[in-house]
Short mmCIF file of C-alpha atoms and ligand atoms in Angstrom, two decimals:
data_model
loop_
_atom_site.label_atom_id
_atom_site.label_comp_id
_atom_site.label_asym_id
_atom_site.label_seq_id
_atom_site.Cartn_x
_atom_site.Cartn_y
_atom_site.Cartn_z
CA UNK A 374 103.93 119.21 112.16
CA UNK A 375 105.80 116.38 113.73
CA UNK A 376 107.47 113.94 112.16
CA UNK A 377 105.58 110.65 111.66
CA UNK A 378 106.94 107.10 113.35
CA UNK A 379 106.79 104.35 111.21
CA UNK A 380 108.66 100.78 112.08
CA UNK A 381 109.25 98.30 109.14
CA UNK A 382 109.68 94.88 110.88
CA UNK A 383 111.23 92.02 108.93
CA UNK A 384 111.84 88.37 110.51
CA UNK A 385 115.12 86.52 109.74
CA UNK A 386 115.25 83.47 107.69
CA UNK A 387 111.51 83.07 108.89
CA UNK A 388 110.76 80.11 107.72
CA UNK A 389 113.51 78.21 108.54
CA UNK A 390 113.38 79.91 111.94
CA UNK A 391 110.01 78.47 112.33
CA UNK A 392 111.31 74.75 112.21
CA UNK A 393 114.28 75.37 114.05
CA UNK A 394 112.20 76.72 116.53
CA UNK A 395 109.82 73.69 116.21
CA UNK A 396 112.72 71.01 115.66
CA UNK A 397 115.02 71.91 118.18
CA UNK A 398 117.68 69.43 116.73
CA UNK A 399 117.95 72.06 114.01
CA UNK A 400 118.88 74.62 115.49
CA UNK A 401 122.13 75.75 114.94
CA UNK A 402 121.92 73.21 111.82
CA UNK A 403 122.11 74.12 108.10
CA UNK A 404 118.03 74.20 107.22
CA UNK A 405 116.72 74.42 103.86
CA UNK A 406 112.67 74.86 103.46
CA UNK A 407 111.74 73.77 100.22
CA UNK A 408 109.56 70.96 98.53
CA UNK A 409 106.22 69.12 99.54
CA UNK A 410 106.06 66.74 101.84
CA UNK A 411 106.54 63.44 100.82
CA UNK A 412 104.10 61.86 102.94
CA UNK A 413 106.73 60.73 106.04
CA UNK A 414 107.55 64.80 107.20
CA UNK A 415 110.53 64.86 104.94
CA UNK A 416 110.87 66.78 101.91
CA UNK A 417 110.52 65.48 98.31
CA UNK A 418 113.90 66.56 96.75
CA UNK A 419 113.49 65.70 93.09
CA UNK A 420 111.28 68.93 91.85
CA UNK A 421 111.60 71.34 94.95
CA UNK A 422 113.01 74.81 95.02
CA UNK A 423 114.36 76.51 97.85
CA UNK A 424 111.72 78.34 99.15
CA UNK A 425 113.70 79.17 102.56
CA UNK A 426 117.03 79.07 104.59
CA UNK A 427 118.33 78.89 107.23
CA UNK A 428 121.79 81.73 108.18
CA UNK A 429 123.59 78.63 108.32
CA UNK A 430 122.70 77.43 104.95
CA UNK A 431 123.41 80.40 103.12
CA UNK A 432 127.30 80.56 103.87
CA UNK A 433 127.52 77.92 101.72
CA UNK A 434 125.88 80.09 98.79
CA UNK A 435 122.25 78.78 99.07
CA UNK A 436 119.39 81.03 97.99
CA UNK A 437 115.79 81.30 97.75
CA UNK A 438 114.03 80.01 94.51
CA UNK A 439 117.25 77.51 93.92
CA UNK A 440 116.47 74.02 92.97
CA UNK A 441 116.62 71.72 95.98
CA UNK A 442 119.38 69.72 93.93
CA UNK A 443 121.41 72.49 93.54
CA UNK A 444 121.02 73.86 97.08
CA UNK A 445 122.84 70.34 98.16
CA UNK A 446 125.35 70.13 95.68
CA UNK A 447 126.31 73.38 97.43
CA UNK A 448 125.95 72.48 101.01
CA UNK A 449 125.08 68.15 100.95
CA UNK A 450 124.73 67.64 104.66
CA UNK A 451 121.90 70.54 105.03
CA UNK A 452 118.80 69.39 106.31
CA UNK A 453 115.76 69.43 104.15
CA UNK A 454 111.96 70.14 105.35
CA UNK A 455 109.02 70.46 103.61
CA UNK A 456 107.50 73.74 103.76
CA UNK A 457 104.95 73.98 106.50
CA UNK A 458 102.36 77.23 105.74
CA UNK A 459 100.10 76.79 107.92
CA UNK A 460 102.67 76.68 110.82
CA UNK A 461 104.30 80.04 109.70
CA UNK A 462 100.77 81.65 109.19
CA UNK A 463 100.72 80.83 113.09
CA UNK A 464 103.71 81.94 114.07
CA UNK A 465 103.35 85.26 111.99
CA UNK A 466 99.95 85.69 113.71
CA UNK A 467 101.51 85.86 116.80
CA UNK A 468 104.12 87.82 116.42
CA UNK A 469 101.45 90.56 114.52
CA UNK A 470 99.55 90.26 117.59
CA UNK A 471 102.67 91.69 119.67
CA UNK A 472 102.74 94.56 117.03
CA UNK A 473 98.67 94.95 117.27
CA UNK A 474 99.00 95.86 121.21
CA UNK A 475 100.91 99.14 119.76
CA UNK A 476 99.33 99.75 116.79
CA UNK A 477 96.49 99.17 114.66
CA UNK A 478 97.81 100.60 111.51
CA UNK A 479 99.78 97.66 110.05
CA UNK A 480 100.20 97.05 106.28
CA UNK A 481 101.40 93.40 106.06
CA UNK A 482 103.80 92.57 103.12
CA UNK A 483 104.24 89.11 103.15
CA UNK A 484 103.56 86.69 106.42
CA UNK A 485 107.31 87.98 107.98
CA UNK A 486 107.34 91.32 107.14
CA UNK A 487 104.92 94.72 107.68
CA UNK A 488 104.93 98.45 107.88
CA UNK A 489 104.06 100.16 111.62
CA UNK A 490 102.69 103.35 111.83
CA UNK A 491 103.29 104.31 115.65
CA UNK A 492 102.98 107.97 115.19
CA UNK A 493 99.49 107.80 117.15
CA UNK A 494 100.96 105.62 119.51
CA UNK A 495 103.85 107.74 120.85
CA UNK A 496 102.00 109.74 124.65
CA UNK A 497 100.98 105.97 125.13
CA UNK A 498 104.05 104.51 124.66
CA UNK A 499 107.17 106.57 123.96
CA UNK A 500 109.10 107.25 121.39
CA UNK A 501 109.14 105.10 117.90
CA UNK A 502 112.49 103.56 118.60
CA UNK A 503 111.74 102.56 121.96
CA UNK A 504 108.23 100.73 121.04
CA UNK A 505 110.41 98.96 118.53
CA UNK A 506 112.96 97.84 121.44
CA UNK A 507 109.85 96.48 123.09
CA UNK A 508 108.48 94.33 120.22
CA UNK A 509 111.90 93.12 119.68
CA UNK A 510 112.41 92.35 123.04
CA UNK A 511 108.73 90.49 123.04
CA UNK A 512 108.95 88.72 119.80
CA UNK A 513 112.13 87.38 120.97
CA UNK A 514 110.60 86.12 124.23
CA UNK A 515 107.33 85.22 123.76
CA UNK A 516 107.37 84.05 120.08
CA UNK A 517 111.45 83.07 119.65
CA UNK A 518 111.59 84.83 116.46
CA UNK A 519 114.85 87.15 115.61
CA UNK A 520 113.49 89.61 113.44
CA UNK A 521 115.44 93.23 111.94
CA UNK A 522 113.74 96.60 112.41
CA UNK A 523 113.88 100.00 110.73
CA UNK A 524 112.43 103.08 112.19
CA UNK A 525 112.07 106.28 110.38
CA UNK A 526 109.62 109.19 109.42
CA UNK A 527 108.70 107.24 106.24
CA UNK A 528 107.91 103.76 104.96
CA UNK A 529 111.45 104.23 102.52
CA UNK A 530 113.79 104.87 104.94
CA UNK A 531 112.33 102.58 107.27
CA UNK A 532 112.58 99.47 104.75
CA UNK A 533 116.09 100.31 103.81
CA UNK A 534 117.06 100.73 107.45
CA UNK A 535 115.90 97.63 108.52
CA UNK A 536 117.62 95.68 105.37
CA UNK A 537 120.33 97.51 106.50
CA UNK A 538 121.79 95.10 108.78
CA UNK A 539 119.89 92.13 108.65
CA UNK A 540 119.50 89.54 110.48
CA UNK A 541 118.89 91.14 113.99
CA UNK A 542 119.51 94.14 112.85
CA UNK A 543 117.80 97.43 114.56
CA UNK A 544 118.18 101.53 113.13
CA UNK A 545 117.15 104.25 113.95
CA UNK A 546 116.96 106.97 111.34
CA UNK A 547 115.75 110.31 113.27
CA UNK A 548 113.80 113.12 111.38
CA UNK A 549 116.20 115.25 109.56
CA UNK A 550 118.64 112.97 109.01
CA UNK A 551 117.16 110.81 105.97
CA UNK A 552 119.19 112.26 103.32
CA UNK A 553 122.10 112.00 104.97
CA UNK A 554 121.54 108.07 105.78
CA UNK A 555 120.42 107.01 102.23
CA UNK A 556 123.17 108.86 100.67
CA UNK A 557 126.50 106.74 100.23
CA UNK A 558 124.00 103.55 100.30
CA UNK A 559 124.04 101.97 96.59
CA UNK A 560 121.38 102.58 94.21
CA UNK A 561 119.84 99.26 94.72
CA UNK A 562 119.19 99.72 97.74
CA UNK A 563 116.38 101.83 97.52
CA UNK A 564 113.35 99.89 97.23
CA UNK A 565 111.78 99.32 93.80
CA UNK A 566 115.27 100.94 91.91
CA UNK A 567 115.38 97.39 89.65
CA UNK A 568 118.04 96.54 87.91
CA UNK A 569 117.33 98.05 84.73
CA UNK A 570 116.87 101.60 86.56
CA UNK A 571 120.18 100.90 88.12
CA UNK A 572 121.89 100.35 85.01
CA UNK A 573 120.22 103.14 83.02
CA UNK A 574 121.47 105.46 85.75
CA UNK A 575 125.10 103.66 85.78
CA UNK A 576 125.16 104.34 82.14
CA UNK A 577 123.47 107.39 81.81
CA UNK A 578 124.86 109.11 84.71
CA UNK A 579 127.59 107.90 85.67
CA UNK A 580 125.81 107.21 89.45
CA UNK A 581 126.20 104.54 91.75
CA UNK A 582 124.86 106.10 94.72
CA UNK A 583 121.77 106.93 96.68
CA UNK A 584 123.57 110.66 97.28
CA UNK A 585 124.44 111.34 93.57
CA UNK A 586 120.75 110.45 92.42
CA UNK A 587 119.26 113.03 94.74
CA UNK A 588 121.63 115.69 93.21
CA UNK A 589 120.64 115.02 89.73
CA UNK A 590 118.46 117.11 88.01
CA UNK A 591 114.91 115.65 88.21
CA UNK A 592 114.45 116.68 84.52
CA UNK A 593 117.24 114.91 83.02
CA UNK A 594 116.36 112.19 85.16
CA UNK A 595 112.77 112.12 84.34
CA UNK A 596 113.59 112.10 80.33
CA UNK A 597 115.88 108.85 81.24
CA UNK A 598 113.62 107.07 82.98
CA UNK A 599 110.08 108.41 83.22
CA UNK A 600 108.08 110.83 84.79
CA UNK A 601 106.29 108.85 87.51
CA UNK A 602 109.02 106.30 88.23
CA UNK A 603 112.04 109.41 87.79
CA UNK A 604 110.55 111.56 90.14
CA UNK A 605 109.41 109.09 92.67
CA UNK A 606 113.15 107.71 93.08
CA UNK A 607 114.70 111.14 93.01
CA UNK A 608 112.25 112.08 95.90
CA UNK A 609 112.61 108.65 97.75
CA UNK A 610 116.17 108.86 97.59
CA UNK A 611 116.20 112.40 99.21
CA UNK A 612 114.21 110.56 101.99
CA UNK A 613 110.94 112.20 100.69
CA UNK A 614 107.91 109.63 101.16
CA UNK A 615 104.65 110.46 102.12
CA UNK A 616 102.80 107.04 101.33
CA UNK A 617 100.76 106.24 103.89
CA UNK A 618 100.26 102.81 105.61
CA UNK A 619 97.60 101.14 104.35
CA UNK A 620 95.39 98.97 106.23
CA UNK A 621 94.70 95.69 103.45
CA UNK A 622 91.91 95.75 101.65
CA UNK A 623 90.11 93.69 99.59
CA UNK A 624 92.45 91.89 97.23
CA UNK A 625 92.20 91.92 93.22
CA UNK A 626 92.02 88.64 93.48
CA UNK A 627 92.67 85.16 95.31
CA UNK A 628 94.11 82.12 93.53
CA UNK A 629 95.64 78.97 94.79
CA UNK A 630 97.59 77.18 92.67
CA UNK A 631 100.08 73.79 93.66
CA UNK A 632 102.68 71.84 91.45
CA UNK A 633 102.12 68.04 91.87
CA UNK A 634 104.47 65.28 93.09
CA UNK A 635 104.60 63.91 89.66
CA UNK A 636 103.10 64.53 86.70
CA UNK A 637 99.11 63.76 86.69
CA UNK A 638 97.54 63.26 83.91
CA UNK A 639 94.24 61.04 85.14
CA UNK A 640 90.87 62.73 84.66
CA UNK A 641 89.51 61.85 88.13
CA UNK A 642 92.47 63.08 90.06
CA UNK A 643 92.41 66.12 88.77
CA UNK A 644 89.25 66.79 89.07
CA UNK A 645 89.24 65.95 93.09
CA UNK A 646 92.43 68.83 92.88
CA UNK A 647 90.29 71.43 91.12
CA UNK A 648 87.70 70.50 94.04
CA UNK A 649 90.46 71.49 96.68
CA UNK A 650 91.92 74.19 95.03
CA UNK A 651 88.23 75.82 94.93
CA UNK A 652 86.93 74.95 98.31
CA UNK A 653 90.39 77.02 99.50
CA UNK A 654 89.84 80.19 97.09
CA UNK A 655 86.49 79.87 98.44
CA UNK A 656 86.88 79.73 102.18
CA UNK A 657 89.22 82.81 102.02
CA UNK A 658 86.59 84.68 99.77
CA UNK A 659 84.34 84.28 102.63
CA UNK A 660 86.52 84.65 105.32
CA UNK A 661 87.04 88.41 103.52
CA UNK A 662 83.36 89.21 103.09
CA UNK A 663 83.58 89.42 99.40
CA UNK A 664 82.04 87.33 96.34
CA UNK A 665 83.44 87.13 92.81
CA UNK A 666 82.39 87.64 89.46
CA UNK A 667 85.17 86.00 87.32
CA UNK A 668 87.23 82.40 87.39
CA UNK A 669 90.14 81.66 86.09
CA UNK A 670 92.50 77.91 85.98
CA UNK A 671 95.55 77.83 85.12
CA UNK A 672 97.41 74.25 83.88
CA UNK A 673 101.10 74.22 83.25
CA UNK A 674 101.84 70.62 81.23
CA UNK A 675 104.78 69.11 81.56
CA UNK A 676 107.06 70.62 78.94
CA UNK A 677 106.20 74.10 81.50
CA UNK A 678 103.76 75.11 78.63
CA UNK A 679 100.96 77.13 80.56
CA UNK A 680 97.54 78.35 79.86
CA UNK A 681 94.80 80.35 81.60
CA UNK A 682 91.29 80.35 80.80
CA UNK A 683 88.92 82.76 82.57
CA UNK A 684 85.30 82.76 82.60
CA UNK A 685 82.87 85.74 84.19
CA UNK A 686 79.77 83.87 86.21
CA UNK A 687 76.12 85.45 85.77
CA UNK A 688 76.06 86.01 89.62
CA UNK A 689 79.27 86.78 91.90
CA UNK A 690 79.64 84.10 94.31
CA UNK A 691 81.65 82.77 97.46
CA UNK A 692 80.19 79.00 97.14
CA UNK A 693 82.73 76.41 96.11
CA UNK A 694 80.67 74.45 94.29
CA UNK A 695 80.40 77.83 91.81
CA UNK A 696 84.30 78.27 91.41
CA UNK A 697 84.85 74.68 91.49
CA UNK A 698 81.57 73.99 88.55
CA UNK A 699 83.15 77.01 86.45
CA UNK A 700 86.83 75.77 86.85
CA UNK A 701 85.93 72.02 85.45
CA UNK A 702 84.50 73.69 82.68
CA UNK A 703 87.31 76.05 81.67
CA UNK A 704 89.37 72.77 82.22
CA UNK A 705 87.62 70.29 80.27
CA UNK A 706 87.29 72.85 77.23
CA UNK A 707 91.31 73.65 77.48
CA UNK A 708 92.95 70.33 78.49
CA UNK A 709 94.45 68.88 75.91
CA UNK A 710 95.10 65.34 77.90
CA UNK A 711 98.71 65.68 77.96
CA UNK A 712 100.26 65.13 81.51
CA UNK A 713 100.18 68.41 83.87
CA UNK A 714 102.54 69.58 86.07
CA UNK A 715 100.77 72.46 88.24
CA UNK A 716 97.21 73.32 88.27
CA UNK A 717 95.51 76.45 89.59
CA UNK A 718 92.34 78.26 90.17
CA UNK A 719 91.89 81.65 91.42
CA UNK A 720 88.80 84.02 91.27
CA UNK A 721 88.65 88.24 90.32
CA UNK A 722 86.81 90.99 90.39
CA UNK A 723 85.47 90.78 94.03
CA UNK A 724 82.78 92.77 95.82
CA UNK A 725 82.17 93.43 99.16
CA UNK A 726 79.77 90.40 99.75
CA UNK A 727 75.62 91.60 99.97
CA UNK A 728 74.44 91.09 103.52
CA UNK A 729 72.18 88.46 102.79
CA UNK A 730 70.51 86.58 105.61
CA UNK A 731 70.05 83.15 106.18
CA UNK A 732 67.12 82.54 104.31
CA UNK A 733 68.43 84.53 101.02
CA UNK A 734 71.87 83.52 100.83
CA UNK A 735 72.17 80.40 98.27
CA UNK A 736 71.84 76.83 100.13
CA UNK A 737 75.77 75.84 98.80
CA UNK A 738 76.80 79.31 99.99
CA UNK A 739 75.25 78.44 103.51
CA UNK A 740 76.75 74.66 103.30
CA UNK A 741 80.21 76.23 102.53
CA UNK A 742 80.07 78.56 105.87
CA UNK A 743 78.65 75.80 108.26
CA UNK A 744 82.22 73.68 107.16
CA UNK A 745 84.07 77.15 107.13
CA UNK A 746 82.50 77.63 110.90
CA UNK A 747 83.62 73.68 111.61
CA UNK A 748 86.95 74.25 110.01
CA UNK A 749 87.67 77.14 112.13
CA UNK A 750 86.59 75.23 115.80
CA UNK A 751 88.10 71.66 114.91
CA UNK A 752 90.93 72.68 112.44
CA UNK A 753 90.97 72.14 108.88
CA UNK A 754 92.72 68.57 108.92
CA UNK A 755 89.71 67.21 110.56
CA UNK A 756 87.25 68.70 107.54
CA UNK A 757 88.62 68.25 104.26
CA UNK A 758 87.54 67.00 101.11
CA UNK A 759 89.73 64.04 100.49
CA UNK A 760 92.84 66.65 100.03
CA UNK A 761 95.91 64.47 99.14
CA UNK A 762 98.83 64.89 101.58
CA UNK A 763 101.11 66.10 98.39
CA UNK A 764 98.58 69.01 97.65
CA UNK A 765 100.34 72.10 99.40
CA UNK A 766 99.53 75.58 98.80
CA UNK A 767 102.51 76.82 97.29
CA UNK A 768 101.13 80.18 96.35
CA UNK A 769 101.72 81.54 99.97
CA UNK A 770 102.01 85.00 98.93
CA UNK A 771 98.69 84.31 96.45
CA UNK A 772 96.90 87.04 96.30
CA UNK A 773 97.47 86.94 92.65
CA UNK A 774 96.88 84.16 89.79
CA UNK A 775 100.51 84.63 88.54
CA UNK A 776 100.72 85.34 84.73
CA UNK A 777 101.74 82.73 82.36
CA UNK A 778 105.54 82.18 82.36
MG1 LIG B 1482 112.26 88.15 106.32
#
């Protein structure tokens, strides 16, 4: 059996990329992403985090998930821009379409980074390394984007080569030689070795390398730190991974969730926000085929106290009105009228959506897809429901109503 040929692909500084590419008087320019838009295209500094930056930026010791504040103390003459999603969900569409021409088994990870497997695509194409050259070489031209690329037998080695030797980074780990590559790397670089595995081995072992945990014994290993999670690191870091790529699938769940420009406390406002949160969970159940059975809010207050409430519906649904009728209820029951600093809805356990026609399918269902079907010809700034500009969708990864913190 041959060796499979599997590309992890990883854009630089995406984000930031995105506006430089956009604002071409940032280029070359310290860029920090971060913060909603304050209603003239610049950011709102007073509650933003980092959410991106630019190579530039991060001489100067700026990282994701800082506060804005902080990222200037550290670097005051970087330029701040208000996170744009829908303009990197367009730019990572088409640099996935580039991929799609060589492939059709992609596993996306986030909107800048997804697993290839080319080992189908090899008598069309040539070899895995050289259809990565080519999407590097077409992302570059046709989309602008810099991005870092690993290519390997398996989705492990692929991942750590392409972190490797980021940004614009590209290697080339050949079948037989897996071991060998992972082994002086550090522990941590192996993906999902946390911190507390890392120290546990430290301490327990002695270990500090990638080399030293494939020569332990997988018992001793096992008793230290668990079966499953023991012997999937001791194979990983021998190079041993036979996951798959997996097409996605239907989600667990979708949620949207946004932190407000200032604290809201007034009934009618947030009510129009739970309206816009659940037309958006909505549109993407439908746009996935799928209806759900259970809806949840979640309202962090102002001291960052946060609550969820759930409720299961009598009927799965994709209509907003549903999500949006069950969220006001969960929130009227739970709020307790103090001022709220982020609000969220999200909906769970989906099904594949009946194939109902147009006659069966409920009339706010049908509503819903004649906007989603208006939305999708005239963009969705020309049909919305009174959004406010300050409502973003900061849960761009959202696939998941994040737990209380
Ligand atoms: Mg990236």
């Amino acid at each position: 059996m041959s060796a499979r040929g599997i590309i992890h692909i990883d854009l630089d500084a995406f984000y930031a990329s995105v506006e430089q590419l956009r604002h071409p008087e940032l280029r070359n320019r310290p860029v920090i992403v971060g913060g909603a838009d304050a209603g003239d295209g610049k950011a709102h500094l007073a509650r933003g985090v980092v959410s991106a930056a630019s190579y530039e930026v991060r001489e100067y010791g700026v990282r994701s998930a800082m506060p804005l504040r902080t990222a200037l103390r550290l670097c005051p003459h970087a330029v701040v821009v208000p996170v744009d999603f829908a303009a990197y969900r367009a730019a990572s569409s088409s640099v996935f379409a580039i991929a799609r021409e060589y492939t059709p088994l992609i596993e996306p990870l986030s909107l800048d980074e997804a697993y290839l497997d080319v080992t189908g695509s090899v008598l069309r194409f040539g070899l895995a390394a050289h259809i990565a050259a080519e999407m590097r070489d077409r992302i570059l031209a046709e989309c602008g984007l810099h991005a870092s690329f690993g290519v390997a037998s398996c989705k492990t080695v692929a991942k750590v080569a392409s972190e490797l030797r980021k940004p614009r980074g590209f290697v080339v780990v050949e079948p037989g030689d897996e071991a060998a590559f992972l082994a002086p790397l550090p522990l941590r670089a192996l993906p999902g070795l946390g911190p507390a595995t890392e120290e546990g081995l430290r301490s327990g072992f002695g270990i500090t390398t990638l080399g030293q945990l494939a020569g332990l014994q997988l018992e001793a290993l096992q008793r230290r730190v668990g079966q499953v999670h023991g012997r999937s690191v001791w194979e990983r870091a021998r190079g041993i991974d036979s996951s798959p790529v997996v097409l996605p699938g239907r989600p667990r769940s979708i949620s949207r969730e946004e932190t407000f420009f200032s604290d809201v406390d007034w009934r009618p406002a947030l009510h129009e926000r739970l309206g816009t949160l659940s037309a958006d969970v909505g549109a993407r159940l439908r746009k996935g085929g799928w209806t759900a059975r259970t809806v949840t809010i979640k309202v962090r207050y102002a001291d960052f106290t946060t609550i969820s409430r759930q409720v299961s519906l009598p009927d799965p649904t994709a209509a907003d009105s549903d999500i949006r009728d069950a969220g006001l209820g969960l929130f009227e029951a739970a709020w307790s009228g103090a001022k709220i600093r982020l609000l969220g809805v999200g909906v769970s356990s989906l099904e594949e959506a009946a194939q109902l026609d147009l006659f069966t399918r409920p009339n706010a269902e049908r509503l819903d897809r004649t906007m989603d079907a208006l939305r999708a010809r005239f963009g969705s700034a020309a049909i919305r429901r009174g959004a406010g500009r300050d409502l973003r969708d900061l849960d761009w990864r959202g696939d998941d109503l994040r737990s209380p913190s």
